[in-house]
Amino acid sequence: MSAPRRNLPLRFIGRRLLQALLTILGIAIINFFLLQLAPGDAADALAGEAGTADAEYLANLRREFGLDRPLWEQLAAFLMRIATFNLGYSFRYGENVSTLILGRLPASLLLMVASILIALMVGVIFGVTAARYFNRLPDRLISLLALLFYATPPFWIGLMMIVVFSVWLGWAPTGGMRDITAQDRGFAGVLDVLRHLALPALTQAFFYLAIYTRLVRAGMLEVMSLDYIRVARAKGVSEQRIVYRHALRNAVLPLITVVGTNIGGFLGGAVLTETVFSWPGIGRLMFDAMMQRDLNLLLSILVLSSVFVVLANLVVDLIYPFINPTVELR
């Protein structure tokens, strides 16, 4: 392989990282000014909780939090904190923003991995099955289920799962990540977390499952009609080998793009699921920060979400050539 050819991925990664930095900077600035348009601030929220809202008390709070400074100074301070990886202080929780986010991030990552893995495994099976039995009963049933899951709001699915599996059947906890009365560690503690994870992971997975099923089905139908598939059939290659060895590899390329987007947007996209199940993740933390006007915490979470989106898309672009060697990085 020639030197320019070997350096191509490095140049591609460098160019994409530069684009990522500019994108994250733009997102941070736009979100900062958009949140300034919302009525109220952290001082108003804290004064409301304290039952004291006189002008002097509010002025002291704004001075303490730096909210009385001009907007450009507040923006410059926020960007400097991001550049130095010091996200500042949460007015509402009385803790460093980095500590709060790192404390909630594992729960969100666990929920994300579980729900996307469930959706991927079932979605690929459903999509391939629907394509193989195109316009027959399995295809119609799977398409109906996918449409039903896509059209139903996740929070409604979550509430119904709590009613059925927690209230009626008693099979799973209603919410949280651990049993507050349990002192178990080790394997028993892992089982306790998995019991609490089951319902929120399934709830979030149903929405992704609908999308993945439709994508795999459409991709398989397109690939199965191509000439090289007809040639393989004419040569006597088994249908199983054609589907899983030749067709599926090309059919899943759009799916990989969507999965990367879902991974990147999961931190903000699981707000309703985390709220319904009281799951202590980033989405619920973002919702609480928004309701309490804790703009520093909210902006930090938004920037973190944008970093996840950008990195997930970069990883997806790098994975493409390994799945389909005809794809080149440029």
Coordinates of C-alpha atoms in Angstrom, one line a residue:
M1 CA 0.0 0.0 0.0
S2 CA 1.4 3.4 -1.0
A3 CA 2.2 6.1 1.6
P4 CA -0.6 8.4 0.4
R5 CA -3.0 5.5 0.7
R6 CA -1.9 4.7 4.2
N7 CA -2.2 8.3 5.3
L8 CA -5.7 8.6 3.9
P9 CA -7.5 7.5 7.1
L10 CA -5.4 9.8 9.3
R11 CA -6.1 12.8 7.0
F12 CA -9.8 11.8 7.1
I13 CA -9.9 11.6 10.9
G14 CA -8.0 14.9 11.3
R15 CA -10.4 16.7 8.9
R16 CA -13.4 15.2 10.7
L17 CA -12.1 16.1 14.1
L18 CA -11.6 19.7 13.0
Q19 CA -15.1 19.8 11.7
A20 CA -16.3 18.3 15.0
L21 CA -14.6 21.0 17.0
L22 CA -16.2 23.7 14.9
T23 CA -19.6 22.0 15.1
I24 CA -19.4 21.6 18.9
L25 CA -18.4 25.3 19.2
G26 CA -21.3 26.4 17.1
I27 CA -23.8 24.2 19.0
A28 CA -22.5 25.6 22.4
I29 CA -22.9 29.2 21.2
I30 CA -26.3 28.7 19.6
N31 CA -27.7 26.8 22.7
F32 CA -26.3 29.5 25.0
F33 CA -28.2 32.2 23.3
L34 CA -31.4 30.1 22.9
L35 CA -31.5 29.3 26.6
Q36 CA -31.1 33.0 27.4
L37 CA -34.5 33.6 25.6
A38 CA -36.3 31.4 28.2
P39 CA -37.9 33.3 31.1
G40 CA -36.2 33.1 34.5
D41 CA -32.8 31.9 35.7
A42 CA -31.3 30.0 38.6
A43 CA -31.8 32.9 40.9
D44 CA -35.5 33.0 40.3
A45 CA -35.8 29.2 40.8
L46 CA -33.8 29.3 44.1
A47 CA -35.8 32.3 45.3
G48 CA -39.0 30.6 44.6
E49 CA -38.0 27.5 46.6
A50 CA -36.9 29.7 49.5
G51 CA -40.1 31.6 49.4
T52 CA -38.2 34.9 49.2
A53 CA -38.3 36.9 46.0
D54 CA -37.4 40.5 47.1
A55 CA -35.2 42.4 44.7
E56 CA -32.1 42.5 47.0
Y57 CA -32.1 38.8 47.5
L58 CA -32.4 38.2 43.8
A59 CA -29.6 40.7 43.1
N60 CA -27.3 39.0 45.6
L61 CA -28.0 35.6 44.0
R62 CA -27.3 36.8 40.5
R63 CA -24.1 38.5 41.6
E64 CA -23.0 35.3 43.4
F65 CA -23.7 33.2 40.3
G66 CA -22.3 35.7 37.8
L67 CA -25.7 36.1 36.1
D68 CA -25.5 39.9 36.4
R69 CA -22.6 40.1 34.0
P70 CA -23.0 40.9 30.2
L71 CA -24.0 38.0 28.0
W72 CA -20.7 38.0 26.1
E73 CA -18.8 37.7 29.4
Q74 CA -20.9 34.8 30.5
L75 CA -20.5 33.1 27.1
A76 CA -16.7 33.6 27.2
A77 CA -16.5 32.1 30.7
F78 CA -18.6 29.1 29.6
L79 CA -16.5 28.5 26.5
M80 CA -13.3 28.8 28.6
R81 CA -14.6 26.2 31.1
I82 CA -15.3 23.8 28.2
A83 CA -11.9 24.3 26.7
T84 CA -10.3 23.6 30.1
F85 CA -12.6 20.7 30.9
N86 CA -13.9 22.5 33.9
L87 CA -17.7 22.6 33.5
G88 CA -18.2 24.8 36.5
Y89 CA -20.7 24.6 39.3
S90 CA -24.4 23.6 39.5
F91 CA -26.4 26.2 41.3
R92 CA -29.3 23.8 41.9
Y93 CA -27.4 20.8 43.2
G94 CA -24.5 22.6 44.9
E95 CA -21.9 20.3 43.2
N96 CA -19.4 20.5 40.3
V97 CA -21.1 19.8 37.0
S98 CA -18.5 17.3 36.0
T99 CA -19.2 15.3 39.2
L100 CA -22.9 15.3 38.5
I101 CA -22.5 14.2 34.9
L102 CA -20.0 11.5 35.7
G103 CA -22.2 10.2 38.4
R104 CA -25.2 9.9 36.0
L105 CA -23.4 8.8 32.9
P106 CA -22.9 5.1 33.7
A107 CA -26.7 4.6 34.1
S108 CA -27.4 6.3 30.8
L109 CA -24.7 4.2 29.0
L110 CA -26.1 1.0 30.5
L111 CA -29.6 1.8 29.4
M112 CA -28.3 2.8 25.9
V113 CA -26.3 -0.3 25.4
A114 CA -29.1 -2.6 26.6
S115 CA -31.8 -1.0 24.5
I116 CA -29.8 -0.7 21.3
L117 CA -28.5 -4.2 21.5
I118 CA -32.0 -5.6 22.0
A119 CA -33.4 -3.5 19.1
L120 CA -30.5 -4.5 16.9
M121 CA -30.7 -8.2 17.4
V122 CA -34.5 -8.4 17.1
G123 CA -34.7 -5.7 14.4
V124 CA -32.2 -7.6 12.1
I125 CA -34.1 -10.9 12.6
F126 CA -37.4 -9.2 11.9
G127 CA -36.2 -7.3 8.9
V128 CA -34.6 -10.3 7.3
T129 CA -37.6 -12.5 7.9
A130 CA -40.0 -9.8 6.5
A131 CA -37.8 -9.5 3.4
R132 CA -37.6 -13.3 2.8
Y133 CA -41.4 -13.6 3.1
F134 CA -42.2 -10.4 1.2
N135 CA -46.0 -9.7 0.9
R136 CA -46.8 -12.9 2.9
L137 CA -48.2 -13.3 6.4
P138 CA -44.8 -13.0 8.3
D139 CA -44.0 -9.8 6.4
R140 CA -47.4 -8.3 7.1
L141 CA -47.4 -9.2 10.8
I142 CA -43.8 -7.8 11.3
S143 CA -44.7 -4.6 9.3
L144 CA -47.8 -4.1 11.5
L145 CA -45.8 -4.5 14.7
A146 CA -43.1 -2.1 13.5
L147 CA -45.7 0.5 12.6
L148 CA -47.4 0.0 16.0
F149 CA -44.1 0.4 18.0
Y150 CA -43.1 3.4 15.9
A151 CA -46.4 5.2 16.3
T152 CA -46.8 4.6 20.1
P153 CA -45.0 7.2 22.3
P154 CA -42.3 5.6 24.4
F155 CA -43.6 7.1 27.6
W156 CA -47.0 5.5 27.0
I157 CA -45.3 2.1 26.4
G158 CA -43.4 2.6 29.6
L159 CA -46.5 3.4 31.6
M160 CA -48.3 0.4 30.3
M161 CA -45.3 -1.9 31.0
I162 CA -45.3 -0.6 34.6
V163 CA -49.0 -1.3 34.9
V164 CA -48.8 -4.8 33.4
F165 CA -45.4 -6.2 34.6
S166 CA -45.0 -4.3 37.8
V167 CA -48.5 -3.6 39.2
W168 CA -50.5 -6.5 37.9
L169 CA -47.9 -9.3 37.6
G170 CA -45.3 -8.1 40.1
W171 CA -42.4 -9.3 37.8
A172 CA -40.3 -6.2 37.8
P173 CA -39.7 -3.1 39.9
T174 CA -41.7 0.1 39.1
G175 CA -38.6 2.3 38.8
G176 CA -35.1 3.2 40.0
M177 CA -31.9 1.5 39.3
R178 CA -31.5 -0.5 42.5
D179 CA -33.6 -1.6 45.4
I180 CA -33.1 1.0 48.2
T181 CA -33.4 -1.7 50.9
A182 CA -30.9 -4.1 49.2
Q183 CA -27.4 -4.3 50.5
D184 CA -26.3 -7.0 48.0
R185 CA -23.1 -6.7 46.1
G186 CA -21.4 -8.9 43.6
F187 CA -23.6 -11.1 41.5
A188 CA -26.7 -10.5 43.5
G189 CA -26.2 -6.7 43.0
V190 CA -25.8 -7.2 39.2
L191 CA -29.1 -9.2 39.1
D192 CA -30.9 -6.4 41.0
V193 CA -29.7 -3.8 38.5
L194 CA -30.8 -6.1 35.6
R195 CA -34.2 -6.5 37.1
H196 CA -34.6 -2.7 37.3
L197 CA -33.1 -2.3 33.8
A198 CA -35.5 -4.7 32.0
L199 CA -38.5 -2.5 31.6
P200 CA -36.8 0.8 30.7
A201 CA -34.5 -1.0 28.2
L202 CA -37.4 -2.7 26.5
T203 CA -39.4 0.5 26.4
Q204 CA -36.6 2.4 24.7
A205 CA -35.8 -0.6 22.5
F206 CA -39.3 -0.8 21.0
F207 CA -39.0 2.5 19.2
Y208 CA -35.6 1.7 17.8
L209 CA -36.8 -1.8 16.9
A210 CA -39.4 -0.4 14.6
I211 CA -36.9 1.8 12.7
Y212 CA -34.3 -1.0 12.4
T213 CA -36.8 -3.5 11.2
R214 CA -38.0 -1.3 8.4
L215 CA -34.5 -0.3 7.4
V216 CA -33.2 -3.9 7.2
R217 CA -36.4 -5.0 5.4
A218 CA -36.0 -2.2 2.8
G219 CA -32.3 -2.8 2.4
M220 CA -32.7 -6.6 2.0
L221 CA -35.4 -6.2 -0.6
E222 CA -33.2 -3.8 -2.6
V223 CA -30.1 -6.0 -2.4
M224 CA -32.0 -9.3 -3.1
S225 CA -33.1 -7.9 -6.5
L226 CA -29.5 -7.2 -7.7
D227 CA -27.8 -9.2 -10.4
Y228 CA -25.1 -10.8 -8.3
I229 CA -27.8 -12.4 -6.1
R230 CA -29.5 -13.8 -9.2
V231 CA -26.1 -15.2 -10.3
A232 CA -25.5 -16.8 -6.9
R233 CA -28.9 -18.5 -7.0
A234 CA -28.2 -19.7 -10.6
K235 CA -25.0 -21.3 -9.4
G236 CA -26.8 -23.2 -6.7
V237 CA -25.7 -21.2 -3.7
S238 CA -28.0 -22.0 -0.7
E239 CA -30.6 -19.3 0.2
Q240 CA -29.3 -19.2 3.7
R241 CA -25.8 -18.4 2.5
I242 CA -27.1 -15.8 0.0
V243 CA -29.1 -14.0 2.7
Y244 CA -26.6 -13.9 5.6
R245 CA -23.3 -14.0 3.7
H246 CA -23.9 -11.8 0.7
A247 CA -27.1 -9.7 1.0
L248 CA -27.1 -8.8 4.7
R249 CA -23.7 -7.2 4.6
N250 CA -24.7 -4.7 2.0
A251 CA -28.2 -4.2 3.4
V252 CA -27.1 -3.1 6.9
L253 CA -25.1 0.0 5.8
P254 CA -28.0 2.4 6.2
L255 CA -28.8 0.6 9.6
I256 CA -25.2 1.4 10.8
T257 CA -25.7 5.1 10.1
V258 CA -29.0 5.2 12.0
V259 CA -27.5 3.2 14.9
G260 CA -24.7 5.7 15.1
T261 CA -27.1 8.6 15.2
N262 CA -29.2 6.9 17.9
I263 CA -26.1 6.3 20.0
G264 CA -25.1 9.9 19.7
G265 CA -28.5 11.3 20.5
F266 CA -29.4 8.8 23.3
L267 CA -28.4 11.1 26.1
G268 CA -31.1 13.6 25.2
G269 CA -33.5 11.2 23.6
A270 CA -34.1 9.0 26.7
V271 CA -35.5 11.9 28.8
L272 CA -39.1 10.5 28.9
T273 CA -38.1 6.9 29.5
E274 CA -35.7 7.9 32.3
T275 CA -38.4 10.1 33.9
V276 CA -41.1 7.5 33.7
F277 CA -38.9 4.8 35.3
S278 CA -37.0 7.2 37.7
W279 CA -33.9 6.0 36.0
P280 CA -30.9 8.1 37.4
G281 CA -29.4 9.0 34.0
I282 CA -28.3 12.0 32.1
G283 CA -31.7 12.5 30.4
R284 CA -33.5 12.9 33.8
L285 CA -30.7 15.2 35.0
M286 CA -31.2 17.3 31.9
F287 CA -34.9 17.5 32.5
D288 CA -34.4 18.6 36.1
A289 CA -31.8 21.2 35.1
M290 CA -34.2 22.6 32.6
M291 CA -37.1 22.8 35.1
Q292 CA -34.8 24.5 37.7
R293 CA -33.2 26.9 35.2
D294 CA -29.8 25.5 36.0
L295 CA -28.4 26.8 32.7
N296 CA -24.8 25.9 33.4
L297 CA -25.6 22.2 34.0
L298 CA -28.1 22.2 31.1
L299 CA -25.6 23.7 28.6
S300 CA -22.9 21.2 29.7
I301 CA -25.2 18.3 29.1
L302 CA -26.1 19.7 25.6
V303 CA -22.5 20.0 24.7
L304 CA -21.8 16.5 25.9
S305 CA -24.7 15.2 23.8
S306 CA -23.2 17.0 20.8
V307 CA -19.8 15.4 21.4
F308 CA -21.5 12.0 21.5
V309 CA -23.3 12.6 18.2
V310 CA -20.1 13.8 16.5
L311 CA -18.0 11.0 17.8
A312 CA -20.6 8.3 17.0
N313 CA -20.8 9.5 13.4
L314 CA -17.0 9.5 13.0
V315 CA -16.9 5.9 14.3
V316 CA -19.7 4.9 11.9
D317 CA -17.7 6.4 9.0
L318 CA -14.6 4.4 10.0
I319 CA -16.6 1.2 10.4
Y320 CA -18.0 1.3 6.8
P321 CA -14.9 0.0 5.0
F322 CA -14.7 -3.0 7.2
I323 CA -18.2 -4.0 6.5
N324 CA -18.2 -3.2 2.8
P325 CA -14.7 -3.0 1.3
T326 CA -16.0 -1.1 -1.7
V327 CA -16.6 1.9 0.5
E328 CA -13.6 4.3 0.6
L329 CA -12.7 7.1 3.0
R330 CA -12.1 10.4 1.2

